[in-house]
Short mmCIF file of C-alpha atoms in Angstrom, two decimals:
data_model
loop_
_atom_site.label_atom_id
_atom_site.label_comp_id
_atom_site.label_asym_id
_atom_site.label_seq_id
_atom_site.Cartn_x
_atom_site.Cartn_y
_atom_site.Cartn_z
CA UNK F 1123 -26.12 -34.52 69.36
CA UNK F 1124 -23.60 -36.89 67.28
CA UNK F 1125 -20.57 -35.15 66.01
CA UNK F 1126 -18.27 -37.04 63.78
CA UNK F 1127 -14.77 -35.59 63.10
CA UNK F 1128 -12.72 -36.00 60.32
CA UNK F 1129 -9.27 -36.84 61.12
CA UNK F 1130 -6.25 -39.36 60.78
CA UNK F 1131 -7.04 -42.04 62.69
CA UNK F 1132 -3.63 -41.61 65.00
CA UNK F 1133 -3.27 -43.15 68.21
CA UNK F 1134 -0.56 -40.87 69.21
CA UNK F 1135 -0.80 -37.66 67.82
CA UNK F 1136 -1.99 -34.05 69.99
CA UNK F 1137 -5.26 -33.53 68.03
CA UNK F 1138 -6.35 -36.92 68.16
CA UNK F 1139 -5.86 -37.00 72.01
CA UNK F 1140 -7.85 -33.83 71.82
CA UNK F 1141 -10.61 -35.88 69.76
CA UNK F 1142 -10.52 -38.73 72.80
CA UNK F 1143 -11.14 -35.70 75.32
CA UNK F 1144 -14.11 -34.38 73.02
CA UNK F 1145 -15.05 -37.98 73.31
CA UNK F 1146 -15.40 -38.13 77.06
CA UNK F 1147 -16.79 -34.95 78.05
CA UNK F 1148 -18.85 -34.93 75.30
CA UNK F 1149 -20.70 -38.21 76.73
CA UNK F 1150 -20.93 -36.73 79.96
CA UNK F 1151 -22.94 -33.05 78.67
CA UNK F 1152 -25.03 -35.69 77.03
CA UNK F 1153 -23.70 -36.44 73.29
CA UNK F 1154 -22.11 -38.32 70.99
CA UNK F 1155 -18.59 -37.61 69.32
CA UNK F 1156 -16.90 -40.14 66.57
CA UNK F 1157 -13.96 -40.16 64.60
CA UNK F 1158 -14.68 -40.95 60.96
CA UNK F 1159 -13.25 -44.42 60.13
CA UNK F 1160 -13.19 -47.76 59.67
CA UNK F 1161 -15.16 -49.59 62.91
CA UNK F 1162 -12.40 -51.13 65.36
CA UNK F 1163 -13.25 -52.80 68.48
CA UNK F 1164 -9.27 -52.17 69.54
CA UNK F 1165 -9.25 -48.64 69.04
CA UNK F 1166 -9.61 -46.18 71.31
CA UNK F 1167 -11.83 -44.47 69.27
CA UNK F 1168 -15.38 -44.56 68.43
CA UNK F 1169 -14.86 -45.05 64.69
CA UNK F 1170 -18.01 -44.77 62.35
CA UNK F 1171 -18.67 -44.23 58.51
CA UNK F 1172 -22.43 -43.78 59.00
CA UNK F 1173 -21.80 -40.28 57.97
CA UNK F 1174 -25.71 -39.54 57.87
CA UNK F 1175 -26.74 -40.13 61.46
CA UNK F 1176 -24.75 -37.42 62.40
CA UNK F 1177 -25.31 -33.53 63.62
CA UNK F 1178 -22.22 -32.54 62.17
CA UNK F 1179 -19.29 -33.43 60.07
CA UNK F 1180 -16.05 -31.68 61.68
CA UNK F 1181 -13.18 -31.47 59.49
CA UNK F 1182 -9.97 -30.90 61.65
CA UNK F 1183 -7.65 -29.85 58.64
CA UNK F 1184 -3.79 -29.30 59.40
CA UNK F 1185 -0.81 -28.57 56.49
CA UNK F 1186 -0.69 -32.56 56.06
CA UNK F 1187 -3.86 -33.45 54.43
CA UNK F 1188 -2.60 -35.23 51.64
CA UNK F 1189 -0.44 -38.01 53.19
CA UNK F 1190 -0.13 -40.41 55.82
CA UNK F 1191 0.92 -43.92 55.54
CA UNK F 1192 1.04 -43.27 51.79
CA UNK F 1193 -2.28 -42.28 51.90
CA UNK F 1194 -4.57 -38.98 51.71
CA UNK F 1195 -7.20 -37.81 54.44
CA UNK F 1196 -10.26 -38.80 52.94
CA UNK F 1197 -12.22 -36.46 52.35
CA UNK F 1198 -14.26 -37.55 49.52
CA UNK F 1199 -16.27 -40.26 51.37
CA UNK F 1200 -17.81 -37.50 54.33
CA UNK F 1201 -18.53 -34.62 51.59
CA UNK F 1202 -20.59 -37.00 48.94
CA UNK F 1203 -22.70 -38.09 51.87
CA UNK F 1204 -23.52 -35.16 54.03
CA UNK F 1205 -25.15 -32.16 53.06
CA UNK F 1206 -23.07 -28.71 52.77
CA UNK F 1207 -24.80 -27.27 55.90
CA UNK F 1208 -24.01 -30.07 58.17
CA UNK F 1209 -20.10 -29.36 57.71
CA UNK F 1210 -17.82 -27.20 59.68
CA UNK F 1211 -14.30 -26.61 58.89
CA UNK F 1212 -11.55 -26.53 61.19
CA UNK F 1213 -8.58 -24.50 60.00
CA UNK F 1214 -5.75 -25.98 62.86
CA UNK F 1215 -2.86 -24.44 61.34
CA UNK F 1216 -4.13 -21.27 59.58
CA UNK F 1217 -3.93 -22.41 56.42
CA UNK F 1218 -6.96 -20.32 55.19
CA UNK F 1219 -5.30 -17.55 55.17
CA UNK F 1220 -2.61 -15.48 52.38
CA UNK F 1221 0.53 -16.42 52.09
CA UNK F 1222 2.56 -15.40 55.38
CA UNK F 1223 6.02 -15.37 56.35
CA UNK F 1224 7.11 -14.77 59.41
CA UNK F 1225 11.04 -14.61 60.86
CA UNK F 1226 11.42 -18.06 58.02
CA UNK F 1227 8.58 -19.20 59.03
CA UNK F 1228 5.47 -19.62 56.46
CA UNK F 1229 2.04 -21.15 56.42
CA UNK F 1230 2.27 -21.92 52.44
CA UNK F 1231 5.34 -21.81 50.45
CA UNK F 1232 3.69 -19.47 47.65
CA UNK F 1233 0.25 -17.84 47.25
CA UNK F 1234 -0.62 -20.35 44.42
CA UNK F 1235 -0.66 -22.82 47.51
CA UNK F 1236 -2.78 -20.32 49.69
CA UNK F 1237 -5.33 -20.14 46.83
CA UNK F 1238 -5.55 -23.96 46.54
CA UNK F 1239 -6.06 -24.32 50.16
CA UNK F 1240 -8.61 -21.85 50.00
CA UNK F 1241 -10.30 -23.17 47.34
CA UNK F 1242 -10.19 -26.44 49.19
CA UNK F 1243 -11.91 -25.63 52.56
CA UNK F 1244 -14.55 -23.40 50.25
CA UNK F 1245 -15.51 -26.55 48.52
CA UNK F 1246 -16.32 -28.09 52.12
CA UNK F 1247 -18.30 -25.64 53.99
CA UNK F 1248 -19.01 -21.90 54.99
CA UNK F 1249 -18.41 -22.45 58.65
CA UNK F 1250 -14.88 -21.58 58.73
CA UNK F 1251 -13.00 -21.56 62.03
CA UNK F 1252 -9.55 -21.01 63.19
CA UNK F 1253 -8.12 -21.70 66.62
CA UNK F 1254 -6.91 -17.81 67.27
CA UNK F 1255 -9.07 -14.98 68.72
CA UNK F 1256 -7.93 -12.88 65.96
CA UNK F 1257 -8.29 -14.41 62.48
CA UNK F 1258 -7.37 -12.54 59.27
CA UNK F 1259 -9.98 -13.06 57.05
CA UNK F 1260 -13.72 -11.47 58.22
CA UNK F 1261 -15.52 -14.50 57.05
CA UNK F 1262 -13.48 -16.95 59.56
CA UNK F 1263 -14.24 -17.33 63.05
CA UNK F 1264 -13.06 -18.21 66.37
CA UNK F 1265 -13.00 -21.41 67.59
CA UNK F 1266 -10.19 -22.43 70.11
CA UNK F 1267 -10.72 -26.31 69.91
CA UNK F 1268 -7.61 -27.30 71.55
CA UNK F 1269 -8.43 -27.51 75.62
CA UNK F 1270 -7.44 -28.18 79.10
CA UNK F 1271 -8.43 -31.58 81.30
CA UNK F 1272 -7.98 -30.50 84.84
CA UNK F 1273 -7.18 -34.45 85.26
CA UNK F 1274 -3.86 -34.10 84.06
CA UNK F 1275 -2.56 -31.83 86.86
CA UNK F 1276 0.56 -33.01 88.45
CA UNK F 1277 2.08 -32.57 91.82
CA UNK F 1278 4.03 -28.89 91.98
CA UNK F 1279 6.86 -30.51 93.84
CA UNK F 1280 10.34 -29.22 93.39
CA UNK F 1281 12.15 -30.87 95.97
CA UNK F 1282 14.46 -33.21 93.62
CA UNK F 1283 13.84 -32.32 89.78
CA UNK F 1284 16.43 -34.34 87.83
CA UNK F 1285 16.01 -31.11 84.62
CA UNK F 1286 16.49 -27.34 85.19
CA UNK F 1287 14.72 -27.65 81.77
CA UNK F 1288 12.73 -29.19 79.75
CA UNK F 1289 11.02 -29.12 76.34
CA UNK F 1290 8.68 -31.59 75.13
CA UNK F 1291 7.98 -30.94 71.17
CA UNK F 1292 9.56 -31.61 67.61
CA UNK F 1293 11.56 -28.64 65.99
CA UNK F 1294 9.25 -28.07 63.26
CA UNK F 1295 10.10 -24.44 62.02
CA UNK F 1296 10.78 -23.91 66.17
CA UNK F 1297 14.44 -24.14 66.20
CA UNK F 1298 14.45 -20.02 66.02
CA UNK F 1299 12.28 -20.15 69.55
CA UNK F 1300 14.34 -22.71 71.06
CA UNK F 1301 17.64 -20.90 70.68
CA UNK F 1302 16.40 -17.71 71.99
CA UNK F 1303 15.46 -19.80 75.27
CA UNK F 1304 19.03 -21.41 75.20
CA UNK F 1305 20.85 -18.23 74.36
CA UNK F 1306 18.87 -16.84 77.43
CA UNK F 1307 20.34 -19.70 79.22
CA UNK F 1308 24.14 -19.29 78.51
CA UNK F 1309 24.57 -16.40 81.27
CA UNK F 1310 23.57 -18.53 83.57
CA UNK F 1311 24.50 -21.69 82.55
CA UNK F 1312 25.94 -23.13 85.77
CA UNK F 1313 22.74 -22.14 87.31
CA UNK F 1314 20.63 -23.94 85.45
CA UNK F 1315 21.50 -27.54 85.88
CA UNK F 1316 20.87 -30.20 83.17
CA UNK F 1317 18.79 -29.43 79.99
CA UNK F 1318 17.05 -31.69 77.67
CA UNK F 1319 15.09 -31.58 74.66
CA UNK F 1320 12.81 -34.80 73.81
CA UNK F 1321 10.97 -34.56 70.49
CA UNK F 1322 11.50 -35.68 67.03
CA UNK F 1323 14.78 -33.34 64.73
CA UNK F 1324 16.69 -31.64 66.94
CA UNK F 1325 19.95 -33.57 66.09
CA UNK F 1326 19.76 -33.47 63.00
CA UNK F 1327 17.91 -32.48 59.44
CA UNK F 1328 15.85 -35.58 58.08
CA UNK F 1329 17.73 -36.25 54.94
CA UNK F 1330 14.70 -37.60 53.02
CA UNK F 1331 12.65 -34.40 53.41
CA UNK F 1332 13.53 -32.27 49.96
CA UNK F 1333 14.65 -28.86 50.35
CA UNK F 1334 13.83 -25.78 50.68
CA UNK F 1335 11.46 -27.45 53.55
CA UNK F 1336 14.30 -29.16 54.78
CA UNK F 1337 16.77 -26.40 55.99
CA UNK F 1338 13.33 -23.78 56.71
CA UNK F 1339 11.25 -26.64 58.91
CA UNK F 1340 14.11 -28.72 60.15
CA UNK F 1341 17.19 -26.28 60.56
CA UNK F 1342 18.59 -27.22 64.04
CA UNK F 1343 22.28 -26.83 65.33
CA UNK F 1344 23.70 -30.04 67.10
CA UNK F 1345 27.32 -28.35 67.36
CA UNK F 1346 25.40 -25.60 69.68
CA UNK F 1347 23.18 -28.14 71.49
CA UNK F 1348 26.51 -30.31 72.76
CA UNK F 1349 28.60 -27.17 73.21
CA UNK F 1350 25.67 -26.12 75.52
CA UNK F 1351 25.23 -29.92 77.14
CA UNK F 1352 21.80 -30.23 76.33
CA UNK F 1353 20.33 -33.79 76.42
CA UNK F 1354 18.49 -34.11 72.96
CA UNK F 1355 16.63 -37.93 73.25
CA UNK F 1356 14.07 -39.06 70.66
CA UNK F 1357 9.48 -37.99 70.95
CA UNK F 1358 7.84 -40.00 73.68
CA UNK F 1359 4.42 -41.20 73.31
CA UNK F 1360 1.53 -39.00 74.08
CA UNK F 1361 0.92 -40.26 77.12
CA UNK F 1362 4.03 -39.31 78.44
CA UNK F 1363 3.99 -35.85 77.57
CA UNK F 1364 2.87 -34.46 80.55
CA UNK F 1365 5.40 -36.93 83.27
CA UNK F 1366 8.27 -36.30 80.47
CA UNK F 1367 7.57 -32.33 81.19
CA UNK F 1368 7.08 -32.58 85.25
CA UNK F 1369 11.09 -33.87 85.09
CA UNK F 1370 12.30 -30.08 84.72
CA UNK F 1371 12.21 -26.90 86.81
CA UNK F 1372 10.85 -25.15 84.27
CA UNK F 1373 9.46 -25.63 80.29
CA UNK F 1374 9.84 -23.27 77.69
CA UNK F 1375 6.16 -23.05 75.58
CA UNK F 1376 7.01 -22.73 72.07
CA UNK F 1377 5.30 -21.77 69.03
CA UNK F 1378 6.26 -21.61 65.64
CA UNK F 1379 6.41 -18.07 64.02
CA UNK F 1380 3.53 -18.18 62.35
CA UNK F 1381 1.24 -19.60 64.76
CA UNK F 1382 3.32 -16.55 67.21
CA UNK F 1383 1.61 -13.87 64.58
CA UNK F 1384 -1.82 -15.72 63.70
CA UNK F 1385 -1.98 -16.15 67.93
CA UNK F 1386 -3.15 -19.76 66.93
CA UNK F 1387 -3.23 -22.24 70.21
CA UNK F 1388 -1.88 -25.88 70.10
CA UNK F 1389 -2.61 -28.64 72.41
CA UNK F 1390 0.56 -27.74 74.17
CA UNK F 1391 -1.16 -24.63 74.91
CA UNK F 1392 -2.64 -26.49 77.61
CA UNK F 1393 -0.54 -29.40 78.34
CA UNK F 1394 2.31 -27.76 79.71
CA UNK F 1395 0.58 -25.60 82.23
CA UNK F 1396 -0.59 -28.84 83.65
CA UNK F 1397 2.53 -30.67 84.07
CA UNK F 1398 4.56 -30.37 87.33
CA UNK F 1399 6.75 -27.49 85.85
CA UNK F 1400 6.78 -24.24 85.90
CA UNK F 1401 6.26 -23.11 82.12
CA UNK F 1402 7.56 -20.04 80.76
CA UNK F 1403 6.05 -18.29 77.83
CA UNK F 1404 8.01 -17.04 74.55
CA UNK F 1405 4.88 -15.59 73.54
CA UNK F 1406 3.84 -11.44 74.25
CA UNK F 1407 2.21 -10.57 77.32
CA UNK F 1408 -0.80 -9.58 75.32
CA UNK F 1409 -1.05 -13.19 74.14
CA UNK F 1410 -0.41 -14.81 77.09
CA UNK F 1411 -3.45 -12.90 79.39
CA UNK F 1412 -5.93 -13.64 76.78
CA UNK F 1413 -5.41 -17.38 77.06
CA UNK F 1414 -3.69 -17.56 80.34
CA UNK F 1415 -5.19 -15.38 82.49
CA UNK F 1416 -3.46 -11.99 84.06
CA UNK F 1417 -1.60 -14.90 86.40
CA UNK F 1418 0.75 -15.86 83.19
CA UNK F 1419 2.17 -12.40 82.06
CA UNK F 1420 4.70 -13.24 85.09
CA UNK F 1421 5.79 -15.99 83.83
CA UNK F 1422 6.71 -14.54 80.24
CA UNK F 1423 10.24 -14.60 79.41
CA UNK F 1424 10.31 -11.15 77.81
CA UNK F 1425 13.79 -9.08 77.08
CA UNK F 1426 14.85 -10.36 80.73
CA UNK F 1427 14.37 -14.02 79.76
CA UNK F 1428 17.81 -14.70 81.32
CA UNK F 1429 16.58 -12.64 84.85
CA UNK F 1430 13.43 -14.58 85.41
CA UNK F 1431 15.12 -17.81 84.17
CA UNK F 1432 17.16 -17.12 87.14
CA UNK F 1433 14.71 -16.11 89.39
CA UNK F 1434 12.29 -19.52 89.02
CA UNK F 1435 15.05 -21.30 89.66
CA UNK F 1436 15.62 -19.56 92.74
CA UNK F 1437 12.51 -19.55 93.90
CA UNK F 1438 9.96 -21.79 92.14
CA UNK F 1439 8.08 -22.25 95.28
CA UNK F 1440 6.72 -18.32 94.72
CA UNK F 1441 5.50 -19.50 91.31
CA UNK F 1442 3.58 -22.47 92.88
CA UNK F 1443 0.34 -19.75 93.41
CA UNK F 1444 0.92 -18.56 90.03
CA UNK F 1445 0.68 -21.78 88.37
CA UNK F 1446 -2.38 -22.51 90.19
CA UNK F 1447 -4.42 -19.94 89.10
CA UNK F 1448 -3.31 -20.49 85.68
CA UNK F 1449 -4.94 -23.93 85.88
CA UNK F 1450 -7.77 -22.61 87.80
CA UNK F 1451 -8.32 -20.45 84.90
CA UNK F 1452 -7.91 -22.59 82.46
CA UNK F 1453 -10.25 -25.06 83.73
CA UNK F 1454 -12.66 -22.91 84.01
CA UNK F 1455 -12.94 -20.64 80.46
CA UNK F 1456 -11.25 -23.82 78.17
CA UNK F 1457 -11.75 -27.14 79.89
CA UNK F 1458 -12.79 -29.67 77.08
CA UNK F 1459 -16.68 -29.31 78.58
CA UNK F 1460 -16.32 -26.01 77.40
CA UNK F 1461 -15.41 -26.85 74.10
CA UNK F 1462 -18.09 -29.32 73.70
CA UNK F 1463 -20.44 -26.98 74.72
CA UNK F 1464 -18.79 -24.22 72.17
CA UNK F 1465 -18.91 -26.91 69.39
CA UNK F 1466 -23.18 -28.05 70.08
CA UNK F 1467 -23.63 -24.05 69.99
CA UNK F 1468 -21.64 -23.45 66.85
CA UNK F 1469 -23.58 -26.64 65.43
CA UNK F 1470 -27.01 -25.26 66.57
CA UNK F 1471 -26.47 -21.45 64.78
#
């Protein structure tokens, strides 16, 4: 089967590198997966317009559809030349949903944006699917895309970490998340050891963006971060995530509100477990044992954030096990074979 997604063509972004794993494990179950684009020999993509010799037409959709490089996703060229029941909608960000807000947090700024949005992905296709087990809306379903390569695993080894923490991501509406971690972390500050943050807007607001996104998406406190000596350096490329992560102790694993409420997973979902950290989950216990495995629920930060802080730093070794059977679990219910096999079934219904 040849399945063709419809993306940005980004060398460095989480969904693409989700695309590239599609690509491989899709080869070796047997098929075919392409990203819809321009052909280039030095890409790391398989890049394609023959839209019509493929299975299915995937549309990954996230909030930024309409500009990249000062120019639109196209979506035009895919829908004129496939037919309606060859497309299948991915809703990444839970955009197909009402208007939510969520502790400032919101998916659209105002229902007239929810209804365009709707409109939008009801043009493309009836397949609907969101990355949550629990969507809103009965006519959406479950589709988890984002997934784990058991190849990434790193070393547990926490003989000489130069981080107590640290948190690989860009504050985007997460700054509310982040300071619940650090204001966990000020009892036991001399415990901890040295923290950094590495991800795009945690220093400061990005002038250019207009407001009200600016001060909702981008809010961030730099007096707090110094007062609290936390290391803030600028996003590293994707393929650093994971050896950027295995420098700390421990990692936070943030969502934004919203995605907290829709239960929507990210590709950090499953990066972080992976990394030679121990991560610690800002998320309910509920949440975390439907994704993680019965294994994570110890390692959620809960009210006692500060206690079990303080009690993987004294004794990360214990956590070792509980790490492994994390991955173990997630390799085996959401490796990226998985999800290729999910996807061909979906396709096939």
């Amino acid at each position: 089967m040849r399945l063709m997604f419809v993306y940005w063509k980004l060398e460095n972004a989480g969904s693409a590198q989700d695309i590239l794993n599609y690509a491989a494990a899709a080869r070796e179950l047997g098929h075919e997966v392409v990203l819809y684009a321009d052909p280039d020999d030095g890409s790391k993509f398989t890049c394609s317009l023959d839209v019509e010799s493929a299975d299915a037409i995937v549309f990954l959709l996230e909030w930024n559809i309409y500009l990249h490089e000062n120019k639109p996703l196209d979506l035009d060229g895919p829908l004129r030349r496939s037919a309606r029941e060859q497309r299948i909608v991915l809703d990444a960000d839970g955009m197909y949903n009402d208007a939510i807000r969520v502790d400032g947090d919101y998916n659209h700024p105002a229902p007239e944006d929810s209804r365009m949005r709707t409109e939008l992905y009801d043009s493309i296709s009836d397949r609907i699917y969101q990355p949550t087990l629990h969507p809103l809306r009965p006519n959406v379903g479950t589709f988890l895309f984002h997934g784990y390569n058991p190849t990434w695993e790193a070393p547990l080894d926490f003989t000489d970490k130069p981080y107590g923490m640290v948190y690989v991501g860009s504050n985007w509406f997460r700054w509310r998340a982040m300071s619940r971690v650090l204001r966990a972390i000020e009892p036991i500050r001399n415990q901890v050891g040295r923290l950094r943050i590495v991800g795009h807007d945690w220093a400061e607001m990005p002038w250019w963006i207009e407001s009200p996104l600016r001060e909702d998406a981008y809010f961030c406190d730099p007096e707090y971060l110094r007062a609290l000596d936390v290391e803030v350096g600028p996003a590293v490329p994707v393929g650093d995530v994971i050896s950027t992560m295995s420098q700390g102790v421990f990692n936070p694993v943030l969502v934004r509100p919203t995605f907290n409420h829709l239960r929507l997973v990210t590709c950090r979902t499953f990066e972080t477990p992976a990394a030679g950290t121990i991560p610690l989950f800002a998320q309910t216990p509920e949440y975390v044992a439907e994704i993680y495995g019965e294994a994570g629920t110890e390692l959620v930060l809960g009210e006692d954030a500060s206690e079990r802080i303080a009690d993987v730093l004294t004794r990360p070794h214990y956590y070792v096990d509980v790490v492994a059977e994390i991955r173990r679990h997630l390799a085996e219910r959401h490796s990226f074979r998985v999800r290729v096999a999910e996807l061909v079934d979906l396709v096939r219904r």
